[in-house]
CSV table of C-alpha atoms in Angstrom, one decimal:
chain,number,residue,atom,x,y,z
A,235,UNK,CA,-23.6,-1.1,69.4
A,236,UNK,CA,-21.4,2.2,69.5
A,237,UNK,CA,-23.0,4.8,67.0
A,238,UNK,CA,-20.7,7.7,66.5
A,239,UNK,CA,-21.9,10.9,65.3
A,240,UNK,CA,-19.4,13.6,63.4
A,241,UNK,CA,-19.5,17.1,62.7
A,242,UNK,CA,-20.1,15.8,59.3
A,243,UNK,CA,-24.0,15.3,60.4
A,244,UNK,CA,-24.0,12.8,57.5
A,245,UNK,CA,-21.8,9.7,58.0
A,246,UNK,CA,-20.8,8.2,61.6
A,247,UNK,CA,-18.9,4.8,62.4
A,248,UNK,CA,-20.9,1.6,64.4
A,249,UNK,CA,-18.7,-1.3,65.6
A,250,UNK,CA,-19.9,-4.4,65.0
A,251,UNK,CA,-19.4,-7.1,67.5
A,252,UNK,CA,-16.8,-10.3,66.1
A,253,UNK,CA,-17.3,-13.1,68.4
A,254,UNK,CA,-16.4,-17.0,69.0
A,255,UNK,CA,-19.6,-18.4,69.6
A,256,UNK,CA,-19.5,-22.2,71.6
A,257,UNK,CA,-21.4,-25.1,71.4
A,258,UNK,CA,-24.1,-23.9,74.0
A,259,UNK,CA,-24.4,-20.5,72.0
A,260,UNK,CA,-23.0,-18.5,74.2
A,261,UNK,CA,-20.9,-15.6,72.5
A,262,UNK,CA,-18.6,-13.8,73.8
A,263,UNK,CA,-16.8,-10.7,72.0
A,264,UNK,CA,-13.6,-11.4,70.5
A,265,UNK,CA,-13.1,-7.6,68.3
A,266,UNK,CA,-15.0,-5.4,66.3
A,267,UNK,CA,-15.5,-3.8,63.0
A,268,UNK,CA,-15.6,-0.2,62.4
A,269,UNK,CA,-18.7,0.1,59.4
A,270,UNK,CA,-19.4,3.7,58.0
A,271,UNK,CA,-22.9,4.4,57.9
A,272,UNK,CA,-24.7,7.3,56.8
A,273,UNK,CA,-27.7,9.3,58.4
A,274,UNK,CA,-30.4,6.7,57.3
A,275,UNK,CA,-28.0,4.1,58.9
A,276,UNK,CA,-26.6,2.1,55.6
A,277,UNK,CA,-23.5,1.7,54.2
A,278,UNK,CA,-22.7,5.4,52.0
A,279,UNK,CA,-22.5,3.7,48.8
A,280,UNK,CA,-20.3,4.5,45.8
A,281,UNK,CA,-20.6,8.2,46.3
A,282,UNK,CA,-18.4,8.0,49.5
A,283,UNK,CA,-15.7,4.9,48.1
A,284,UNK,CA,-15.5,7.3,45.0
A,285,UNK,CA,-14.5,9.9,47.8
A,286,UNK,CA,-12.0,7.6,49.2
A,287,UNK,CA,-9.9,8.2,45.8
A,288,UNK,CA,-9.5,11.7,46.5
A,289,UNK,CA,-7.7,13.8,49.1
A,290,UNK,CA,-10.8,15.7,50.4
A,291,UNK,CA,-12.3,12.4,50.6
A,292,UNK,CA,-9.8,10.7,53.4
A,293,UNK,CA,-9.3,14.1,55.2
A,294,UNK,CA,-13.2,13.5,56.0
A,295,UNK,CA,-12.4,9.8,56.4
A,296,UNK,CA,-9.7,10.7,58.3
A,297,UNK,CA,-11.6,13.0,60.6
A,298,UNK,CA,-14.7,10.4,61.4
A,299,UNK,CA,-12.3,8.0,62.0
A,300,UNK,CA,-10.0,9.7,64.6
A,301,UNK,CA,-13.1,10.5,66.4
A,302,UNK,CA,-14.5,7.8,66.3
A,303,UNK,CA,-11.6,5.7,67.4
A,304,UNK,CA,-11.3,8.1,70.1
A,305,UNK,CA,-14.8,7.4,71.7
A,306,UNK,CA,-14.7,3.5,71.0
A,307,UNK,CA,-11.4,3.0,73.0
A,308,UNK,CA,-11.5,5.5,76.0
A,309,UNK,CA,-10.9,3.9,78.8
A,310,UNK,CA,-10.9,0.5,77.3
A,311,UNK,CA,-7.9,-1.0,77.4
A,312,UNK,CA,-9.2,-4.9,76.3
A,313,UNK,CA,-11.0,-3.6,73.3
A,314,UNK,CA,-9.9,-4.4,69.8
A,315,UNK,CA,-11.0,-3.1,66.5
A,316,UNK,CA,-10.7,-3.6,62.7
A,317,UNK,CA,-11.0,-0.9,60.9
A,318,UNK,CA,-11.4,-1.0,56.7
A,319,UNK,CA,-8.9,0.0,54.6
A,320,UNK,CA,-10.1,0.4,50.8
A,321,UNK,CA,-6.6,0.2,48.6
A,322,UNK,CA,-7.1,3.3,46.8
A,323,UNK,CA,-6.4,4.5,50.3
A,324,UNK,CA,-3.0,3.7,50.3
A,325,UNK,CA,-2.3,5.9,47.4
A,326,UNK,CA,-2.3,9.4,49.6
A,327,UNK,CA,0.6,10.4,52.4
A,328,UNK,CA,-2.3,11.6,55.1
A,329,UNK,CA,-3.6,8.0,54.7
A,330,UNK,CA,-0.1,6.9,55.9
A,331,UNK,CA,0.7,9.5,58.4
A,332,UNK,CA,-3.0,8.9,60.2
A,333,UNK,CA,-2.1,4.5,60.4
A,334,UNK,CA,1.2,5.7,62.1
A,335,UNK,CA,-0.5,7.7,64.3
A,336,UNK,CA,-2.9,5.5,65.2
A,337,UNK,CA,-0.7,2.8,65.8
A,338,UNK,CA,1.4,4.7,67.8
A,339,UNK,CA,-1.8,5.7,70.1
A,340,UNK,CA,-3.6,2.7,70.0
A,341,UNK,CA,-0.9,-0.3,69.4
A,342,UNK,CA,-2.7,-4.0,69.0
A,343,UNK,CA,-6.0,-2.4,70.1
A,344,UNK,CA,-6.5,-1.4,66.1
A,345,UNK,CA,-6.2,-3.6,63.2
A,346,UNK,CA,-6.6,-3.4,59.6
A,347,UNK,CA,-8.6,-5.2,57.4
A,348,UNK,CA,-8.2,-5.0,54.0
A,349,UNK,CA,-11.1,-4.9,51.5
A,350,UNK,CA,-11.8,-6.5,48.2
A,351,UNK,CA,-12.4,-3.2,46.2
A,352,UNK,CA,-9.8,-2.6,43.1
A,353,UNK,CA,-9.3,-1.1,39.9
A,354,UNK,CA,-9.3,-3.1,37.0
A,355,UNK,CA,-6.4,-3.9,36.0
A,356,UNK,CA,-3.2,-4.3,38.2
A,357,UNK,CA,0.0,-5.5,38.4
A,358,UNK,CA,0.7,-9.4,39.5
A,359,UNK,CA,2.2,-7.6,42.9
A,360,UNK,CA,-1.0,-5.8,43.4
A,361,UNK,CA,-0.5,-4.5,47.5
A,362,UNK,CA,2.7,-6.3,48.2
A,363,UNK,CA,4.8,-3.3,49.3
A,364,UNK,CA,1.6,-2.0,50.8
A,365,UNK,CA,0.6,-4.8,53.0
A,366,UNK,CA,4.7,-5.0,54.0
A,367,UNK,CA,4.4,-1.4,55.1
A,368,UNK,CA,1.5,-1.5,57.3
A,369,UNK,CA,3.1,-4.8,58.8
A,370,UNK,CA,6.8,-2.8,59.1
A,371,UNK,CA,4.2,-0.3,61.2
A,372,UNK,CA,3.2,-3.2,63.5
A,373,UNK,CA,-0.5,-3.2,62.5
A,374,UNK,CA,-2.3,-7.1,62.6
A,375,UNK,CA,-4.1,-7.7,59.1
A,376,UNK,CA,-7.2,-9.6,58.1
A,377,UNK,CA,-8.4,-9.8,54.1
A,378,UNK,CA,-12.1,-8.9,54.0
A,379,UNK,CA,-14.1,-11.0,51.7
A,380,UNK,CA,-12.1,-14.1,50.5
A,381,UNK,CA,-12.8,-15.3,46.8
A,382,UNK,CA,-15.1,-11.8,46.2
A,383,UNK,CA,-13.1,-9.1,43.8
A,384,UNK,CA,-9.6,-8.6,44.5
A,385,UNK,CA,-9.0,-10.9,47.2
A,386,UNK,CA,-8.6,-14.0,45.5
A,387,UNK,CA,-6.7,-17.5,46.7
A,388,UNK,CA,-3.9,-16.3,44.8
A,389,UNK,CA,-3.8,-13.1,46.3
A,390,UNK,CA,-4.1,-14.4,50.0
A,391,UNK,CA,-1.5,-17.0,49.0
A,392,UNK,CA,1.3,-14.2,48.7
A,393,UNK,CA,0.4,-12.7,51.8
A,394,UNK,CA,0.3,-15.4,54.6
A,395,UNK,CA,3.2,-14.0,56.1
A,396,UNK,CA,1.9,-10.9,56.9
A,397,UNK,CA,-1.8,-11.8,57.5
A,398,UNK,CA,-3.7,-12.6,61.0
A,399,UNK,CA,-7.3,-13.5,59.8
A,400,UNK,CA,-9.4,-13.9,56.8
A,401,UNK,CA,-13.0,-12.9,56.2
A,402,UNK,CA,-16.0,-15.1,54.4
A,403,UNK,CA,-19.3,-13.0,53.5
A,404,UNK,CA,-22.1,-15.7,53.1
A,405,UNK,CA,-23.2,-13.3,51.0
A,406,UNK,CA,-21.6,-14.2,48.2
A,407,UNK,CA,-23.1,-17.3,48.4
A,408,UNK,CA,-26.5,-16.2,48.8
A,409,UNK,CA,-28.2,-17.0,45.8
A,410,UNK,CA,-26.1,-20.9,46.4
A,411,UNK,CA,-28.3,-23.7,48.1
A,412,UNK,CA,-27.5,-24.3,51.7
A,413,UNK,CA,-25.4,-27.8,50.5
A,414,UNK,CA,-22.8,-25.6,48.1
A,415,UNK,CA,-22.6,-22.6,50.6
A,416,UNK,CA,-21.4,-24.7,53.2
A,417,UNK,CA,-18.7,-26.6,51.0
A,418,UNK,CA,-17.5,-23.0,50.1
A,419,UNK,CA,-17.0,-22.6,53.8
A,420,UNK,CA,-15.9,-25.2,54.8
A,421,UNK,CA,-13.2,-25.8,52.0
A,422,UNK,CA,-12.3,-22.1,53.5
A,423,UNK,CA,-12.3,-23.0,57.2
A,424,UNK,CA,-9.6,-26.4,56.1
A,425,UNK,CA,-7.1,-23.5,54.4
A,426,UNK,CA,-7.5,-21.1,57.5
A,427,UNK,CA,-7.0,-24.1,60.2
A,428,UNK,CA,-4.3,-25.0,58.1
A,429,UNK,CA,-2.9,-21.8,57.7
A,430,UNK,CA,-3.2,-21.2,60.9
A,431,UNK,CA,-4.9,-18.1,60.6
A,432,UNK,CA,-8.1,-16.9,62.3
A,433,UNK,CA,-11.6,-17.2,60.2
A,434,UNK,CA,-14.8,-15.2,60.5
A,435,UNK,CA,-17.8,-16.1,58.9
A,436,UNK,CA,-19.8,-12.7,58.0
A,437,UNK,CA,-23.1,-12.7,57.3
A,438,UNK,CA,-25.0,-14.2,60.1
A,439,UNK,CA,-28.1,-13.4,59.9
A,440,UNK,CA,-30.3,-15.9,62.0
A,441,UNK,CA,-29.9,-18.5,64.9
A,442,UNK,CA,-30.1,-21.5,62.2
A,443,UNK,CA,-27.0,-20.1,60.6
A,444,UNK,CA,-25.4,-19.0,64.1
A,445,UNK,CA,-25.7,-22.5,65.1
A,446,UNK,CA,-24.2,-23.8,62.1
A,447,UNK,CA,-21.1,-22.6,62.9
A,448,UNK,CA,-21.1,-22.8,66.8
A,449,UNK,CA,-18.9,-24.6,68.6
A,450,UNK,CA,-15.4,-24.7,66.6
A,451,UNK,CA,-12.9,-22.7,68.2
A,452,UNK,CA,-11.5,-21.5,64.9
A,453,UNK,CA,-14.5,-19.6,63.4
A,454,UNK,CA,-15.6,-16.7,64.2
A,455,UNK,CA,-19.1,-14.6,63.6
A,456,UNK,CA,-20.4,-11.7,62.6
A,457,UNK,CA,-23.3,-10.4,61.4
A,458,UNK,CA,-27.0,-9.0,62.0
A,459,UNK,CA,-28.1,-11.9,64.3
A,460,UNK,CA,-25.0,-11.4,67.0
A,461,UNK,CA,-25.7,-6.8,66.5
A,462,UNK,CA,-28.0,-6.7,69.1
A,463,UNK,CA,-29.0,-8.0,72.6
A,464,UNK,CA,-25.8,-9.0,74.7
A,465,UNK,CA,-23.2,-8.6,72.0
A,466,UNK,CA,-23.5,-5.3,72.2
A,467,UNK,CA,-21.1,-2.2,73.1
């Protein structure tokens, strides 16, 4: 897996492989996810998405990012990556100018995915003219975590026609017995075929679960089972 360091010292990116995994278990890479990490190697935390409200905050976003981006696609012109957008994000100009910028450099090899963080309260056209201006730009879109905060049925409802893929955490589900998590994914999986859109199933964490959902072409996995070993960069 690529680790990126910055000049920051404290946070770096790691892309983590996507993949469609087939009956026989063999995986093959299908895009990646850029994650922030900091220097123990976890997720930053509220500190850093309380950052991501500010200016300073996505100038230093901004700046890992570019690098990072940088690094990941040099001289690789097959490789694809989703990289997180937080909607509070959208809020600042240099957020815009950078996604034009990037999509000017990069084209289809970087996508957006959209993440279930929010305020409180918004209005019933929460992201609308967002998500139609990072389509007008040409980006592809996935919704991160379907049915977790923000990112509800209704929500994913109103933007079919600008959405590529959605994104199930078994996570969620984790304190669910095995039974009731797979109905939630399943019932998932029939409005993505449907929909024609493409599904991941995050969260996979062993080869029981791996195998579980091996062999349909429509899903796709990620998690801490497929990090290592072959799938990685």
């Amino acid at each position: 897996m690529i680790k990126i360091i910055t000049s920051s010292k404290k946070l770096h990116n790691i892309f983590q492989p996507i993949l469609q995994v087939d009956g026989k278990m063999n995986a093959t890479i299908n895009t990646y996810e850029m994650l922030m990490r900091d220097s123990s190697g976890h997720f930053p935390g509220m500190e850093f998405l309380n950052g991501l409200t500010t200016q300073e905050g996505n100038d230093q976003w901004i700046a890992i990012s570019r690098e990072s981006l940088a690094t990941a696609l040099e001289n690789q012109p097959q490789r694809k990556i989703y990289i997180n957008l937080e909607p509070c994000q959208m809020e600042f100009s240099n957020i815009w100018q950078f996604l034009k910028e990037v999509h000017q450099q990069y084209g289809s090899q970087v996508a957006i995915e959209i993440t279930e963080r929010r305020e409180t309260i918004h209005s019933l056209d929460y992201l609308d003219e967002e998500i139609l201006r990072l389509k007008k730009i040409g980006f592809e879109l996935a919704i991160d975590d379907v049915c977790a905060g923000s990112n509800s049925y209704a929500f994913i409802i109103r933007q079919l026609k600008a959405i590529k893929r959605i994104k199930l955490s078994l996570l969620v589900f984790k304190d669910e017995d095995p039974e009731t998590r797979r109905n939630f994914v399943n019932a998932w999986l029939t409005f993505a075929t449907h929909h024609h859109l493409d599904f991941v199933v995050e969260g996979i964490a062993d080869r029981q679960l791996a195998e579980n959902y091996a062999g349909n072409p429509t899903v796709l996995q990620q998690g801490f089972y497929w990090g290592k070993g072959s799938a990685e960069i």
